mmCIF file of C-alpha atoms in Angstrom:
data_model
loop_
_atom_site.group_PDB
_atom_site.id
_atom_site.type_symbol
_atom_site.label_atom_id
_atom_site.label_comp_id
_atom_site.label_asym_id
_atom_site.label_seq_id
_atom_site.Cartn_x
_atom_site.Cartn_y
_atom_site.Cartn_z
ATOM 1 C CA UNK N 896 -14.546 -5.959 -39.830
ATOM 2 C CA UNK N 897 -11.862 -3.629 -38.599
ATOM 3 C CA UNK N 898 -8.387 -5.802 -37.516
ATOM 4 C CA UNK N 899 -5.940 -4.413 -35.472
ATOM 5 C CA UNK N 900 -2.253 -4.254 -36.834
ATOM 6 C CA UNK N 901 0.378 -5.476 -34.634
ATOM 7 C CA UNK N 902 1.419 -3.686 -31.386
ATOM 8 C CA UNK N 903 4.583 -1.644 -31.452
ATOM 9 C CA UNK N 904 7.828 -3.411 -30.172
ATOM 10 C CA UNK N 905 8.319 -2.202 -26.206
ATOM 11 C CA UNK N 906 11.415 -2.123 -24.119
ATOM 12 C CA UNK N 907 11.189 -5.562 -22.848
ATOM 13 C CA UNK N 908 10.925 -7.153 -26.356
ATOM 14 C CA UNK N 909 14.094 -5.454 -27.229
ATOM 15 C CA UNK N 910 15.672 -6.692 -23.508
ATOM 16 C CA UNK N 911 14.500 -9.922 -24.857
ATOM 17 C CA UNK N 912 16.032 -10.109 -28.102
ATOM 18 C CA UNK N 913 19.236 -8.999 -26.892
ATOM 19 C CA UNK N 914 19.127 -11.419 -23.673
ATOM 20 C CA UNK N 915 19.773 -8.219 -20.895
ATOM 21 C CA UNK N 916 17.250 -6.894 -18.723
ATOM 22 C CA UNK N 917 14.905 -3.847 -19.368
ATOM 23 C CA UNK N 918 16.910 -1.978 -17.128
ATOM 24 C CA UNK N 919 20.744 -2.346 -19.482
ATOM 25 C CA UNK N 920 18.284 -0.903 -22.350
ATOM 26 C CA UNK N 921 17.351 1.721 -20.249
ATOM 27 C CA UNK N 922 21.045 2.632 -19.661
ATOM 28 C CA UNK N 923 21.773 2.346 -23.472
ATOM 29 C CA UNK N 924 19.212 4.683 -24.566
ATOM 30 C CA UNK N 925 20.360 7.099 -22.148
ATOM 31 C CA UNK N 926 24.207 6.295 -23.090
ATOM 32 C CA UNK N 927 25.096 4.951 -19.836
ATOM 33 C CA UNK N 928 28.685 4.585 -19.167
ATOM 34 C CA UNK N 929 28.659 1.648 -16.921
ATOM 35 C CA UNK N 930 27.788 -0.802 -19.930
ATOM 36 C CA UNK N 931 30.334 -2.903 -21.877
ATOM 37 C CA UNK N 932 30.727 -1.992 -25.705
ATOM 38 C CA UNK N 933 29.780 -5.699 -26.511
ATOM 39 C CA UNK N 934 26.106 -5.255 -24.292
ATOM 40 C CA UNK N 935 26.085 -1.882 -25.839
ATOM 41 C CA UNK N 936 26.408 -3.217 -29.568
ATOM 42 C CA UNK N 937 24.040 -6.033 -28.659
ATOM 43 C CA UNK N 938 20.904 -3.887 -27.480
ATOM 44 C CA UNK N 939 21.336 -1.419 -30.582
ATOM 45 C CA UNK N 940 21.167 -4.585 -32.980
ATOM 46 C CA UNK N 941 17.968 -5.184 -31.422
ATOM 47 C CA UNK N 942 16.613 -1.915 -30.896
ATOM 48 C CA UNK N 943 17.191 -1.726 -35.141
ATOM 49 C CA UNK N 944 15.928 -5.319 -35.673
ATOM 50 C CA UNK N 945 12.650 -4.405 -34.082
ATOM 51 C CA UNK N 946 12.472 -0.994 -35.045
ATOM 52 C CA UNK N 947 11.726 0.072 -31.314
ATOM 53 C CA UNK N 948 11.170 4.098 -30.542
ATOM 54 C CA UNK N 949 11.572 4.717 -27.179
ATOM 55 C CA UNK N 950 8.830 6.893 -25.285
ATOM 56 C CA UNK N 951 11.025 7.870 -22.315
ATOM 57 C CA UNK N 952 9.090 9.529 -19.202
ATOM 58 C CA UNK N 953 12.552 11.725 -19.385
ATOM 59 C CA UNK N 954 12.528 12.952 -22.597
ATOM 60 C CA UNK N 955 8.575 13.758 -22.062
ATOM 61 C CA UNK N 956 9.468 15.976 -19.286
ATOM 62 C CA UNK N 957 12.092 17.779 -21.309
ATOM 63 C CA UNK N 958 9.011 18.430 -23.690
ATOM 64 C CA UNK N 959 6.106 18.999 -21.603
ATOM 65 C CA UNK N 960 4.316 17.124 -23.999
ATOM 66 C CA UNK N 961 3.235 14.280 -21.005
ATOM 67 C CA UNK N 962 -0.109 14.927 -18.526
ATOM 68 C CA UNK N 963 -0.004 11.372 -18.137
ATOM 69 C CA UNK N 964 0.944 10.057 -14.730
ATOM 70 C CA UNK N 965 1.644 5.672 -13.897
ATOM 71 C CA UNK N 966 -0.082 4.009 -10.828
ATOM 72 C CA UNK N 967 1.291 0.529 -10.162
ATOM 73 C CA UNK N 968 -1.346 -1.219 -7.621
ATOM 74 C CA UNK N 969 -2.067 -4.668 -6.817
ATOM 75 C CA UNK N 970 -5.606 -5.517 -8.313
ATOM 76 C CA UNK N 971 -7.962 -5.268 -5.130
ATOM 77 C CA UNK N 972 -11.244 -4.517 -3.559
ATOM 78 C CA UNK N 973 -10.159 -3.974 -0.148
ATOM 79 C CA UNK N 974 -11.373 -0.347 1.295
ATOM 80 C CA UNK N 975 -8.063 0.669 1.780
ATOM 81 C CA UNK N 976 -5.886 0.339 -1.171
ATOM 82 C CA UNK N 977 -9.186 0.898 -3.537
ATOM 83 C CA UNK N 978 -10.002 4.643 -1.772
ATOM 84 C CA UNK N 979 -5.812 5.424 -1.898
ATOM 85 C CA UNK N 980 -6.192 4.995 -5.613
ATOM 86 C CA UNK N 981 -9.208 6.621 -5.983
ATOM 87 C CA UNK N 982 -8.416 9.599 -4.140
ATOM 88 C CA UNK N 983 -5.230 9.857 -6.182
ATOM 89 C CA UNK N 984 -6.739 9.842 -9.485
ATOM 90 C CA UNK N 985 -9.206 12.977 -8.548
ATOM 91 C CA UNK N 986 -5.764 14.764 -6.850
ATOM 92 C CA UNK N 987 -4.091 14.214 -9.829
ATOM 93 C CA UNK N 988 -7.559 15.658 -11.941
ATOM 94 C CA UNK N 989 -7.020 18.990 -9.968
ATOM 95 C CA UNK N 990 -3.804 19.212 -10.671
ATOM 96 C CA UNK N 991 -4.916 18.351 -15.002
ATOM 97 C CA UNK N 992 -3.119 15.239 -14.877
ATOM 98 C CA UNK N 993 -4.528 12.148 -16.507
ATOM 99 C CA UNK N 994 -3.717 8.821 -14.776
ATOM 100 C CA UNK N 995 -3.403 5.313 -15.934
ATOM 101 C CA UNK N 996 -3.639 2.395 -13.868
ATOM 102 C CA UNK N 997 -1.204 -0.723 -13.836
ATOM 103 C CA UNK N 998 -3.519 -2.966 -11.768
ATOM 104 C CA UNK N 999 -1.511 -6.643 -10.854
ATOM 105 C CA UNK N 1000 -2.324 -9.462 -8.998
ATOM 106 C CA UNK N 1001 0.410 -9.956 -7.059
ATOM 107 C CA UNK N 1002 3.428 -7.338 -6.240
ATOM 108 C CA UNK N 1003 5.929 -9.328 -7.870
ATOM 109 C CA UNK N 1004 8.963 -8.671 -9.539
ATOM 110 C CA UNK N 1005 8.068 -9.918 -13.316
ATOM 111 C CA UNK N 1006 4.184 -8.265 -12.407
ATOM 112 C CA UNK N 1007 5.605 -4.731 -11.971
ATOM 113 C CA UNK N 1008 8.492 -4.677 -14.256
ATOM 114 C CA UNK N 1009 6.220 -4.921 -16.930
ATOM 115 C CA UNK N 1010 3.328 -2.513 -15.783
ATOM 116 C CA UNK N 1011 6.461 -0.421 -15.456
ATOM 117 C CA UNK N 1012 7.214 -1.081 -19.130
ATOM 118 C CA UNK N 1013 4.409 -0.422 -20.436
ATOM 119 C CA UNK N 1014 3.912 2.985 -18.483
ATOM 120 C CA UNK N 1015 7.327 4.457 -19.698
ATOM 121 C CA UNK N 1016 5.877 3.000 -23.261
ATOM 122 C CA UNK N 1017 2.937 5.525 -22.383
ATOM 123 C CA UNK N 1018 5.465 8.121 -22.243
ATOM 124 C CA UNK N 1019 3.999 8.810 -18.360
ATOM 125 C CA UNK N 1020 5.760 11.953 -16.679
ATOM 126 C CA UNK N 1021 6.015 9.794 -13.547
ATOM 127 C CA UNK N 1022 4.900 6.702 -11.962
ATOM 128 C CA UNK N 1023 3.172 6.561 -7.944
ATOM 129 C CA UNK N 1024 3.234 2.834 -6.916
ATOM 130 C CA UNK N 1025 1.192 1.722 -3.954
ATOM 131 C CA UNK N 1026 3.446 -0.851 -2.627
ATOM 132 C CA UNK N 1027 1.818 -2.485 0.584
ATOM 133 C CA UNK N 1028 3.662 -5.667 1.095
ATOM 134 C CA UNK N 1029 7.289 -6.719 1.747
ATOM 135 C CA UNK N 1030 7.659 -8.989 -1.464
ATOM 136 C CA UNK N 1031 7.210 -6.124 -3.699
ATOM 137 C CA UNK N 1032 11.145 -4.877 -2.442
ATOM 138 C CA UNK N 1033 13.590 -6.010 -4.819
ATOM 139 C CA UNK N 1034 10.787 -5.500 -7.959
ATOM 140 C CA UNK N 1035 10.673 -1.700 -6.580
ATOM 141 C CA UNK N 1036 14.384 -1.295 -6.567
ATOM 142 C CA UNK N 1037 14.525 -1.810 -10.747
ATOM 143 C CA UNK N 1038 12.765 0.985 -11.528
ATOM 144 C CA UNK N 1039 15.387 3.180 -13.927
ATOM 145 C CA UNK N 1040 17.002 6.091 -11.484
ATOM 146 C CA UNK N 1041 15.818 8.697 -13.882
ATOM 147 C CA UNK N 1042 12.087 8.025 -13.303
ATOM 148 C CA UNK N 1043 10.320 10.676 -11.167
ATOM 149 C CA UNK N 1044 8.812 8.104 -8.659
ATOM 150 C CA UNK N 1045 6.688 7.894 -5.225
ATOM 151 C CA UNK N 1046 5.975 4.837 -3.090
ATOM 152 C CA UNK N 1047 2.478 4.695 -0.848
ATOM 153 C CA UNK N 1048 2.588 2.455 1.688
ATOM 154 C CA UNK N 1049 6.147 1.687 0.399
ATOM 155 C CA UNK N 1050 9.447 0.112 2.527
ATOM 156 C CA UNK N 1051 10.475 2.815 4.662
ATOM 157 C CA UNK N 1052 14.043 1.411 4.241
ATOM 158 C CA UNK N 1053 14.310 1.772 0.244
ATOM 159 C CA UNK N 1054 15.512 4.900 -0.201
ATOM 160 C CA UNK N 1055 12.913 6.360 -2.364
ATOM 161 C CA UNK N 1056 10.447 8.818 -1.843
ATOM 162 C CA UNK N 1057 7.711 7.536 0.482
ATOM 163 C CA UNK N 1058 4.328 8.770 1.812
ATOM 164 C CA UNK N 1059 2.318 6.593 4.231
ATOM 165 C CA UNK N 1060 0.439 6.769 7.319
ATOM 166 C CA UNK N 1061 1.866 6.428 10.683
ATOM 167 C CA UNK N 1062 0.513 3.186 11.677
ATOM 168 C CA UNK N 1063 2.360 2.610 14.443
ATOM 169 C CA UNK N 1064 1.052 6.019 16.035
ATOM 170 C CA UNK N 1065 -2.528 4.921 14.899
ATOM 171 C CA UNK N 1066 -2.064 1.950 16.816
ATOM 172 C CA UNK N 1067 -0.779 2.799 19.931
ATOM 173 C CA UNK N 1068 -3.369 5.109 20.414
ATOM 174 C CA UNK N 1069 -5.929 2.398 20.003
ATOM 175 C CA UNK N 1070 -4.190 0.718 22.632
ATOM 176 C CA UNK N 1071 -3.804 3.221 24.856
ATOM 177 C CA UNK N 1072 -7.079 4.113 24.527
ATOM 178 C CA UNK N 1073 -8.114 0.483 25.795
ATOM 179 C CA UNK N 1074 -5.483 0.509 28.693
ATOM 180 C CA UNK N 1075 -6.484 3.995 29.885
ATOM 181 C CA UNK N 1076 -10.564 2.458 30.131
ATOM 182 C CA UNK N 1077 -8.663 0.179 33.036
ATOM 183 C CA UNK N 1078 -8.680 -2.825 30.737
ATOM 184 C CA UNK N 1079 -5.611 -5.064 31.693
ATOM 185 C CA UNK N 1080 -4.415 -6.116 28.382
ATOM 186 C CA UNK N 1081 -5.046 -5.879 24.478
ATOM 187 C CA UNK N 1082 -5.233 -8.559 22.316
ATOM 188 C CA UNK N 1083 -4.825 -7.906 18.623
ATOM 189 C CA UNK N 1084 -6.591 -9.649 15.486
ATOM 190 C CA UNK N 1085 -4.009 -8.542 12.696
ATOM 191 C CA UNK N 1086 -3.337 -8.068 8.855
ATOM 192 C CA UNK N 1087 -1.379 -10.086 7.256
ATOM 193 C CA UNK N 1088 2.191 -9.987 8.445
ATOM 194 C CA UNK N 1089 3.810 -9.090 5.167
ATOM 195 C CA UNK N 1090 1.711 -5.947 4.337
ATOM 196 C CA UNK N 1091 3.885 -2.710 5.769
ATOM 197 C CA UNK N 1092 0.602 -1.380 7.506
ATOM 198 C CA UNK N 1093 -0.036 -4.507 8.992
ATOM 199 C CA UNK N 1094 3.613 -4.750 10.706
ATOM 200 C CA UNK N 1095 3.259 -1.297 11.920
ATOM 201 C CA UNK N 1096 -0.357 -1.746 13.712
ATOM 202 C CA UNK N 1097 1.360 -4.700 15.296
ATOM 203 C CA UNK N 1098 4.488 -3.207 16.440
ATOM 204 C CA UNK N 1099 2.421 -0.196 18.173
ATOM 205 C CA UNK N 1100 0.307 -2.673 20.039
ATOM 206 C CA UNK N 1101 2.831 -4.367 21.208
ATOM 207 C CA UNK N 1102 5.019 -1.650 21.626
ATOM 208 C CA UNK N 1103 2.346 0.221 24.342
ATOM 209 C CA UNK N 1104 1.546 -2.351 26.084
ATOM 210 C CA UNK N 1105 5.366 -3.174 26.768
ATOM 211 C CA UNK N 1106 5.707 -0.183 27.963
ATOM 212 C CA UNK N 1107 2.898 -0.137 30.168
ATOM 213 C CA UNK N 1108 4.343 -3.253 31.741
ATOM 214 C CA UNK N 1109 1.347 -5.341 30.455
ATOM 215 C CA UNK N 1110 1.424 -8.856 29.217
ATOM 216 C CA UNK N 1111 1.812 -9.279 25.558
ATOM 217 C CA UNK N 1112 -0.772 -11.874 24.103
ATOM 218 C CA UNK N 1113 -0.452 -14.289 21.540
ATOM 219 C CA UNK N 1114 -0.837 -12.520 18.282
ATOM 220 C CA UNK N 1115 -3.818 -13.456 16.242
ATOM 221 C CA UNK N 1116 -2.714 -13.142 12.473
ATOM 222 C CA UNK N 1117 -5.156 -13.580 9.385
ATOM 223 C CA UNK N 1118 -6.209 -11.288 5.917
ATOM 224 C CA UNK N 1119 -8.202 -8.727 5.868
ATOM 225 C CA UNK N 1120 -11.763 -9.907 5.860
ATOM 226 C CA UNK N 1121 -14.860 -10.387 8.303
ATOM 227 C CA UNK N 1122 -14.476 -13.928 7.210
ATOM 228 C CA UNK N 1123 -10.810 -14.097 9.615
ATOM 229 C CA UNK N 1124 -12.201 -11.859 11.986
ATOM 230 C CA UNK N 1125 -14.827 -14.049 12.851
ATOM 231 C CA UNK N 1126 -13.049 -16.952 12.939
ATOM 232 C CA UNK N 1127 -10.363 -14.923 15.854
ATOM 233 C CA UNK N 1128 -13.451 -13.803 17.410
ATOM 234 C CA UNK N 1129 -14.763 -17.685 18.030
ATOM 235 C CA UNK N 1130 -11.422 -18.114 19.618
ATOM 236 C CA UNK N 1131 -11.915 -15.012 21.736
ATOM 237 C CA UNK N 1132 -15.416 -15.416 22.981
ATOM 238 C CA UNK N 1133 -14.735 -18.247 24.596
ATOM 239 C CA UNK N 1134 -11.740 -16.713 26.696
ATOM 240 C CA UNK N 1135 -13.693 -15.136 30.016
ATOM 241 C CA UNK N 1136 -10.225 -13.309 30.269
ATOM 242 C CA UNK N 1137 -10.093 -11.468 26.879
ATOM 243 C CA UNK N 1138 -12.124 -7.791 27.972
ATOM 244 C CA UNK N 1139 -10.209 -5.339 24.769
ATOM 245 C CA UNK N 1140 -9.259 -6.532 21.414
ATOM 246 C CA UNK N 1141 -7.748 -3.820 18.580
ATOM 247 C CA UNK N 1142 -8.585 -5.502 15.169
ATOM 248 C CA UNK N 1143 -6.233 -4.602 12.588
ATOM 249 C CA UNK N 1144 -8.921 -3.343 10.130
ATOM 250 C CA UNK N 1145 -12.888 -2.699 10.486
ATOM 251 C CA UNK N 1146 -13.675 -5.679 8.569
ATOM 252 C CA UNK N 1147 -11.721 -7.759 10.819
ATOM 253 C CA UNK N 1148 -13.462 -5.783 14.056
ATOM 254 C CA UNK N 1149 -17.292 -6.780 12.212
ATOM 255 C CA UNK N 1150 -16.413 -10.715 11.955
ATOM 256 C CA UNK N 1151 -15.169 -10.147 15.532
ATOM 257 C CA UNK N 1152 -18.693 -8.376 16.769
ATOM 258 C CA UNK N 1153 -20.585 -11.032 14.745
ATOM 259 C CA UNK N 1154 -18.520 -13.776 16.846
ATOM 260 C CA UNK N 1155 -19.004 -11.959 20.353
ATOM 261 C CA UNK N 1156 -22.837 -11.498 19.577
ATOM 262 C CA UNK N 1157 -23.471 -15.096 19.281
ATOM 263 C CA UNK N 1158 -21.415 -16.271 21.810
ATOM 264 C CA UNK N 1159 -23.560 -13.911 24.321
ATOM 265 C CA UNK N 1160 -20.451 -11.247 25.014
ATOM 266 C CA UNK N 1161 -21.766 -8.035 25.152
ATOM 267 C CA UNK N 1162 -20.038 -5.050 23.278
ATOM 268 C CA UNK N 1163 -19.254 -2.858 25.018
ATOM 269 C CA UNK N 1164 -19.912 -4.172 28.299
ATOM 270 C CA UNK N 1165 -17.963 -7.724 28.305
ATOM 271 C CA UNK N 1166 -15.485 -6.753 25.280
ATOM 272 C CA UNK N 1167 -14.286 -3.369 24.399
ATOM 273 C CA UNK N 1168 -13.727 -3.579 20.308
ATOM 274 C CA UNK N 1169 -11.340 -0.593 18.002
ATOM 275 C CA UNK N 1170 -11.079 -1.405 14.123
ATOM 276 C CA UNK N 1171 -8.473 0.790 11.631
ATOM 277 C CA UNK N 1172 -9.624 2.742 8.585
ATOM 278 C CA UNK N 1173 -12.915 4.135 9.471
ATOM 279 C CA UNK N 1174 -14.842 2.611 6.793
ATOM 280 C CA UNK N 1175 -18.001 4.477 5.816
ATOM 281 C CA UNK N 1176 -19.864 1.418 7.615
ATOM 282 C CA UNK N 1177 -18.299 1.846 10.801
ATOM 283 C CA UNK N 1178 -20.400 4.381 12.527
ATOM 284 C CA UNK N 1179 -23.349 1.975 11.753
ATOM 285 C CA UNK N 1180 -22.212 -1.330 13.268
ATOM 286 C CA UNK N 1181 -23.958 -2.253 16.227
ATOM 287 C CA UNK N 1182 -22.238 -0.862 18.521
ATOM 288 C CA UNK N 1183 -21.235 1.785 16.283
ATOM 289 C CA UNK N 1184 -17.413 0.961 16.130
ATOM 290 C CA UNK N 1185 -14.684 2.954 17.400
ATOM 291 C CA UNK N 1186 -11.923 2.959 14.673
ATOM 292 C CA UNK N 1187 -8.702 4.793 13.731
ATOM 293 C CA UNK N 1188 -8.780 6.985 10.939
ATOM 294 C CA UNK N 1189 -6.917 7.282 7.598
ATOM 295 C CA UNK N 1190 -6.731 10.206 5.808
ATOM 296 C CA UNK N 1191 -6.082 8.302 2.086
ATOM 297 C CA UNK N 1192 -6.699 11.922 0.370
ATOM 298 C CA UNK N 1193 -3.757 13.564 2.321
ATOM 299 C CA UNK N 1194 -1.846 10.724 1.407
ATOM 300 C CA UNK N 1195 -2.740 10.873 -2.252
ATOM 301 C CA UNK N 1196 -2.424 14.594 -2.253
ATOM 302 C CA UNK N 1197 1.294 14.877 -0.529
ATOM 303 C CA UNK N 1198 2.359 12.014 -3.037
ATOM 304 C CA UNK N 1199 1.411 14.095 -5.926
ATOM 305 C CA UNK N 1200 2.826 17.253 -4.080
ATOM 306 C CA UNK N 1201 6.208 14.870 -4.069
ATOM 307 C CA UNK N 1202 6.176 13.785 -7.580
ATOM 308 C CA UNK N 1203 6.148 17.180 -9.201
ATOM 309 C CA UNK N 1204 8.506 18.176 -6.995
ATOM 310 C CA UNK N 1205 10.379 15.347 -8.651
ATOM 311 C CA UNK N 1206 9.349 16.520 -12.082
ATOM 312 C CA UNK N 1207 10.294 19.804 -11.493
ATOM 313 C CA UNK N 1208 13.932 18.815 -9.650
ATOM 314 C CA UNK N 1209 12.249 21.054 -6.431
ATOM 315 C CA UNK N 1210 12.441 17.861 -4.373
ATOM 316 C CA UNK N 1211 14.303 14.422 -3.486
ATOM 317 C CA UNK N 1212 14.312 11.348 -4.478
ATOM 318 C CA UNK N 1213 14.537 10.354 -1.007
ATOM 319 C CA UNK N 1214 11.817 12.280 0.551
ATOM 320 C CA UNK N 1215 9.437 10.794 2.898
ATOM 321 C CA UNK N 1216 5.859 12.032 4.235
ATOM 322 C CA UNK N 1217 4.168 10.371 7.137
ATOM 323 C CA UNK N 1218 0.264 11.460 7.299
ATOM 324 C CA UNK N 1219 -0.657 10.867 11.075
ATOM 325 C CA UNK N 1220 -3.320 8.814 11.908
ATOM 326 C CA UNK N 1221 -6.784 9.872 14.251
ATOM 327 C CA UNK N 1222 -8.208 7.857 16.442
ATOM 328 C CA UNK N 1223 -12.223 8.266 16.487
ATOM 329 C CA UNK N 1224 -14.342 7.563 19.196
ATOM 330 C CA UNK N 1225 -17.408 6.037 18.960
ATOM 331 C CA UNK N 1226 -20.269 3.379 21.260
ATOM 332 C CA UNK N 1227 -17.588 -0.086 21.076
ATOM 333 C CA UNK N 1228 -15.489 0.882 24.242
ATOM 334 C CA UNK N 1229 -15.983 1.075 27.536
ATOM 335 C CA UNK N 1230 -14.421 0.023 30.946
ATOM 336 C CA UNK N 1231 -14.507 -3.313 31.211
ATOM 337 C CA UNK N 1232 -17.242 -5.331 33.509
#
């Protein structure tokens, strides 16, 4: 039986040995100037103790010898994150790029510092991460400068390059869409408060119907699943006053139908229901749901647009794409009884 020898030493065994982090390697190998002699000494000691050989997503660009291409995503089934990556990995096909996947469970700092690791290992000629929630922040900011890199679904405030959609346009048409039917108020079933997306669907709602002059409801907050929906949509079904509620995805909007069906509230006619993503199920709930639509290939297409723009030095680091958001009409809103 064939045994496999033992794996070659990476970056972080070498940030180990010396007792720095992977990013003061980083800076040695690239003869930083903003690292003291004694660090400096320290990390060579253990780059020859180990015998490490760097694979450096620079020096593979300098080559052209890398068609390889990081993702760093959170391991997940949900429709949304699971169709971004999959429409990335055929835009990067067209384009002859290979990708490999980082997949973690959580967006952590130790979780993505050493996907990151082991892409620049890969020698990968740039890394997308699809970055949905708040914690992943300080992790993102330790990726080395001199890695071509684009965020999807990233902080709008980090100062890297950025595509998303423009959930808080998505919303507020949802919304508006409701409040022009003559319904008096919204009330929203949403995400979970640290995902980006999820803070921008709830700032639109509440954002329109401020400036409507309409009264702001409590917020209903839970994940992503029918499971939470349904259990909002017990709550709701018993409140004769609730007529429109915007549910932050369509899986949220189905445990919310299921919830209104047995309580005997008719869709639309008692309760006008919009969902987010347009899930291929959506036009085949009962009522067939109106939903606001992402576009995950554009997104996965202008984030590859932006990283070899990177590789090539024609773009920013800094440069940010917002993919707008289309609200589709369908049989789950009406004017309200």
């Amino acid at each position: 039986m064939e045994t496999k020898g033992p794996r070659s030493p990476a970056m972080t065994d070498v940030a180990r040995l010396a007792g720095v982090s992977h990013q003061t390697v980083s800076r040695v190998l690239n003869d930083h100037p903003n690292v003291k002699e004694q660090t400096r000494l320290r990390v060579r000691a253990a780059i020859a103790e180990l015998g490490y050989r760097p694979n450096r997503a620079a020096r593979a660009l300098v080559t052209g010898r890398s068609q390889l291409i990081g993702v760093v995503a959170r391991n997940s089934m949900l429709y949304g994150p699971a169709s971004m990556l999959a429409e990335f990995e055929q835009a990067a096909a067209d384009t002859g790029f290979a990708v490999s996947v980082g997949s973690v469970r959580e967006l952590d700092r130790d979780s993505i510092s050493a996907v990151v690791d082991r892409h620049l290992d890969q020698r990968v000629a740039g890394l997308v991460v699809i970055a949905q929630v708040a914690s992943a922040t300080e992790a993102l900011a330790e990726i080395p400068a001199e890695v071509p890199v684009v965020f999807i679904d990233g902080d709008p405030a980090a100062g890297r390059s950025l595509v998303t959609v423009d959930q808080v346009a998505g919303a507020r048409a949802a919304v508006r869409h409701l409040l022009d039917q003559g319904h008096e108020t919204v009330w929203h079933v949403s995400g979970p408060t640290e995902w980006f997306d999820s803070a921008g669907r709830i700032s639109g709602w509440r954002q329109t119907l401020l400036e409507a002059g309409r009264e702001v409801p409590p917020l209903l907050s839970a994940d992503w699943s029918a499971a939470e929906g349904y259990r909002a949509g017990q709550m709701l079904a018993r409140m004769p006053e609730v007529t429109a509620v915007f549910a932050a995805n369509d899986h949220l909007a189905l445990g919310v139908l299921r919830a209104l069906h047995e309580r005997g509230r008719r869709v639309p006619h008692d309760v006008s229901v919009i969902g987010f993503d347009d899930v291929p199920e959506a036009a085949f709930f009962i009522p067939p749901l109106t939903t606001v639509r992402q576009s995950f290939g554009d997104v996965a297409r202008a984030a590859l647009t932006l990283l070899l723009g990177q590789m090539k030095e024609e773009s920013g680091a800094a440069d940010t794409v917002i993919v707008p958001a289309q609200l589709v009409k369908r049989e789950s809103v009406a004017p309200p009884a």
